[in-house]
Coordinates of N, CA and C in Angstrom, one line a residue:
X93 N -10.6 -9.9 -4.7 CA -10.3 -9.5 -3.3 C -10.4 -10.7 -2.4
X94 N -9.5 -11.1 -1.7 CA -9.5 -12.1 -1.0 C -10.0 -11.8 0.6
X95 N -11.2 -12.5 1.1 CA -12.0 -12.5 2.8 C -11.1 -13.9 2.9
X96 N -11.4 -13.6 4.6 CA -11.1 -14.5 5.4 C -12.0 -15.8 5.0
X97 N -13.3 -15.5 4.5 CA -13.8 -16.9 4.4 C -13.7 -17.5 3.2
X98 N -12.6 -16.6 2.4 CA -12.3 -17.1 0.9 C -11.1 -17.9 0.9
X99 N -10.3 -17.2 2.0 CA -8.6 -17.9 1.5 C -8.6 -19.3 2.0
X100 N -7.7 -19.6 0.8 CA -7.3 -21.1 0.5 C -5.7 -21.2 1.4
X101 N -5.3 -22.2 1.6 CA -4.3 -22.9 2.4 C -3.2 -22.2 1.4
X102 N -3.0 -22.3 0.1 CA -2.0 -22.0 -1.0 C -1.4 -20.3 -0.5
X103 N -3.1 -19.5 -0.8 CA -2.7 -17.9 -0.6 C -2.5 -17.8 1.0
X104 N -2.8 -18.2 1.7 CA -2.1 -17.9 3.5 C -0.8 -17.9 3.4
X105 N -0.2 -19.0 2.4 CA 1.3 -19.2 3.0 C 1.8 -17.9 2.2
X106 N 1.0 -17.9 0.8 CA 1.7 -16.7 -0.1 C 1.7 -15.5 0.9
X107 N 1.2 -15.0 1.4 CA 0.4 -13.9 2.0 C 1.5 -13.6 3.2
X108 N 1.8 -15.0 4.3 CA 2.8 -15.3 4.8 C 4.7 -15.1 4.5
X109 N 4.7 -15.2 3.0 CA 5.8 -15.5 3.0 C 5.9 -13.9 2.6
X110 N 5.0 -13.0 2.0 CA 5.3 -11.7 1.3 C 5.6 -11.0 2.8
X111 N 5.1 -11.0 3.9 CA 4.3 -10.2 5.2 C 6.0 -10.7 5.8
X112 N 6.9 -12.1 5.2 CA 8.2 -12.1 6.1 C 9.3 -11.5 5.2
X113 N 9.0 -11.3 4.1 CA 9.8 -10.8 3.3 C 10.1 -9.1 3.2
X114 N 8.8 -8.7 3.8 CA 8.7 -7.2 4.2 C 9.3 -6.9 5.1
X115 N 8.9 -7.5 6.2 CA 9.6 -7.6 7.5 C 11.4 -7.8 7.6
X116 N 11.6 -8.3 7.1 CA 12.9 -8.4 7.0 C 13.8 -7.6 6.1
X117 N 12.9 -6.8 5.3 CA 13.5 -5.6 4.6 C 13.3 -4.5 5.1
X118 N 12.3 -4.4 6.3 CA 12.3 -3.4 7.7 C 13.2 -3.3 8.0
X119 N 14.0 -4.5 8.6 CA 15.0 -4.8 9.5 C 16.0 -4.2 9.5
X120 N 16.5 -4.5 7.6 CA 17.9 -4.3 6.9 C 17.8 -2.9 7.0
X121 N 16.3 -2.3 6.4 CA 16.5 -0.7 6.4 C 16.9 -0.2 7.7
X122 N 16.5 -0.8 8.5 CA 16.7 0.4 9.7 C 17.7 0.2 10.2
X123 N 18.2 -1.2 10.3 CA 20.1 -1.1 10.3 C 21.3 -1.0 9.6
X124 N 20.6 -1.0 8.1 CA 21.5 -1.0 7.1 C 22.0 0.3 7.8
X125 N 23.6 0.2 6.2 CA 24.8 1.5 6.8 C 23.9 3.0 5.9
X126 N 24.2 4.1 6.0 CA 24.4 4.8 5.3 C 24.7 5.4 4.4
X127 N 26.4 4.5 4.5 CA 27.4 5.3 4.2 C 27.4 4.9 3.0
X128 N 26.5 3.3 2.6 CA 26.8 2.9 1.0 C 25.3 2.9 0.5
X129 N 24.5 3.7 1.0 CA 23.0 3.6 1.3 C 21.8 2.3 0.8
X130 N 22.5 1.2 1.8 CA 22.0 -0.3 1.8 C 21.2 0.3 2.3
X131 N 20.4 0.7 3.6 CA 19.0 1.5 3.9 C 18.0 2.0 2.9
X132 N 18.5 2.4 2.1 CA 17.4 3.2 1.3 C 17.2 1.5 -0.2
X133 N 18.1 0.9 -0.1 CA 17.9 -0.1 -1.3 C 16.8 -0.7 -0.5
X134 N 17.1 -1.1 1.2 CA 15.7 -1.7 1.6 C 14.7 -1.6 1.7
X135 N 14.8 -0.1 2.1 CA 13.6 0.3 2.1 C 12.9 0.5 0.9
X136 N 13.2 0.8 -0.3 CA 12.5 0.8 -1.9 C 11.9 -1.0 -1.9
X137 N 12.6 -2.1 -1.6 CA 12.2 -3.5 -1.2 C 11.2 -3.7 -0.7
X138 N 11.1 -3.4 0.7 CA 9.9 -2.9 1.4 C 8.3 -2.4 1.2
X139 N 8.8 -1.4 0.4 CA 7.5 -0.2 -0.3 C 7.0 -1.3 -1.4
X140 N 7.7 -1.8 -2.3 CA 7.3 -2.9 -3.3 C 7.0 -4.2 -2.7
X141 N 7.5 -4.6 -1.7 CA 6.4 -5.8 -1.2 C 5.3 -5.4 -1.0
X142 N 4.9 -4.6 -0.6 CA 4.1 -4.1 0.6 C 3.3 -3.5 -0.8
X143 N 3.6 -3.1 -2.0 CA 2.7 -2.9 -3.3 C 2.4 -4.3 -3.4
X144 N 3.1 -5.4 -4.2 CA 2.6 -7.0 -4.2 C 2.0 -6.8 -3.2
X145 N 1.9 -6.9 -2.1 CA 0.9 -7.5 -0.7 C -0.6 -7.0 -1.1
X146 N -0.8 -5.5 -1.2 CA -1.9 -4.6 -1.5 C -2.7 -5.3 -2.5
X147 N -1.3 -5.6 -3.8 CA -2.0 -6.1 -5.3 C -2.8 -7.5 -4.7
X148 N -2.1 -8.2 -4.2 CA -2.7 -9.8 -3.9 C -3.8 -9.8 -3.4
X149 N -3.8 -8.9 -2.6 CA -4.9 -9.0 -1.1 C -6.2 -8.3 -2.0
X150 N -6.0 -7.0 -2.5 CA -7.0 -5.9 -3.0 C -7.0 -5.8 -4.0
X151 N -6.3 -6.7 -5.2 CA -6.7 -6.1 -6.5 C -6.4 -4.8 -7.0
X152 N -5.6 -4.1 -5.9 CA -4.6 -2.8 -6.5 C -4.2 -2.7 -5.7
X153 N -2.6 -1.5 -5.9 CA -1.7 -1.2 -4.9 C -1.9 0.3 -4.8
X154 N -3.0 0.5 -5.1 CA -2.9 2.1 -5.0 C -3.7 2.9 -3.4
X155 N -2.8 3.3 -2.7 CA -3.3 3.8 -1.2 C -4.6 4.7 -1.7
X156 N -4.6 5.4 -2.1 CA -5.6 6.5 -2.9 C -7.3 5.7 -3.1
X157 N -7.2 4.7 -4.2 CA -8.2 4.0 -4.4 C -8.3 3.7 -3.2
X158 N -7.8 2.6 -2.4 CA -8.3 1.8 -1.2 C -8.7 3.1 -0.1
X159 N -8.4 3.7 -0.2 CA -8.7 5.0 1.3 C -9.8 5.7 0.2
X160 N -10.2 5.8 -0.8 CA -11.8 5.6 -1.3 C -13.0 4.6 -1.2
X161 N -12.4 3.4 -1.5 CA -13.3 2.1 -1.1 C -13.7 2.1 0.2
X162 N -12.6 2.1 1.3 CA -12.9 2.1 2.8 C -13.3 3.6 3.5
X163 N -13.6 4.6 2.4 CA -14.5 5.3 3.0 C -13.6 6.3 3.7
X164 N -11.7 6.5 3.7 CA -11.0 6.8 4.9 C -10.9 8.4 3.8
X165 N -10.8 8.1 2.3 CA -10.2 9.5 1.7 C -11.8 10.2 0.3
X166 N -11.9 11.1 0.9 CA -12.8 11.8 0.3 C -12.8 12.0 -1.0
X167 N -13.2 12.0 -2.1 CA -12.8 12.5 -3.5 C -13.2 13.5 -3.5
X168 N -11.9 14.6 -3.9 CA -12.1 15.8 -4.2 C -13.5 16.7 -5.3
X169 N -14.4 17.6 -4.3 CA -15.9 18.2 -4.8 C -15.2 19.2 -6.0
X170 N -16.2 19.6 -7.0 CA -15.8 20.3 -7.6 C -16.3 21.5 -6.9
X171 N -15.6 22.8 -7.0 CA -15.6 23.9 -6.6 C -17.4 24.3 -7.9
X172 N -18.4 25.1 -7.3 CA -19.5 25.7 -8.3 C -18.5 27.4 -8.3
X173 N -18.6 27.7 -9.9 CA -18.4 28.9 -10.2 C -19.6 30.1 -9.9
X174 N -18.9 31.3 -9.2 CA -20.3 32.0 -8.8 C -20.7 32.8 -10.0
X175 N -21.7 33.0 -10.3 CA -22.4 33.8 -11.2 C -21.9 35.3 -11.4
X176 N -22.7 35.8 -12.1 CA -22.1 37.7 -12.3 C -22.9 38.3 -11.6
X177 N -24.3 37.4 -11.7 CA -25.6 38.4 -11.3 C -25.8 38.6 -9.9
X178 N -25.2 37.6 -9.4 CA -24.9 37.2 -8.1 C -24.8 38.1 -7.3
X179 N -25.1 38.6 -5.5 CA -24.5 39.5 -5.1 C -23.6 39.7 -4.3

């Protein structure tokens, strides 16, 4: 996992060049045409940088994991089965 007081000059620009490369597949998606669905080719571009970005930065691309690490997504409790004797 890469901190601010870890990164090297090399990973900023990588980090940089992923963060312009996303952005500019924002761009295309939202103005691409429809009608040949260049929009949706960018936006699948997009979603996969933005996986690379997660992988670089966090050591996975998985939202799930990271919204467990950071505390944001709960892991599902197991339900207790009630007894018979029970009332």
């Amino acid at each position: 996992m890469i901190t601010p007081k870890s990164i090297t000059k090399k990973q900023a620009k990588h980090i940089l060049k992923l963060y312009e490369q996303i952005t500019r597949a924002e761009i295309l998606a939202r103005l691409g045409s429809i009608r040949n669905l260049e929009c949706v080719e960018y936006a699948t571009i997009k979603i996969d940088k933005e996986n690379e970005l997660r992988e670089y930065l966090y050591n996975t691309s998985s939202l799930v994991e990271l919204g467990e690490i950071w505390k944001l997504v709960k892991s599902k409790r197991r339900k207790r089965k009630k007894s018979k004797n029970s009332l």
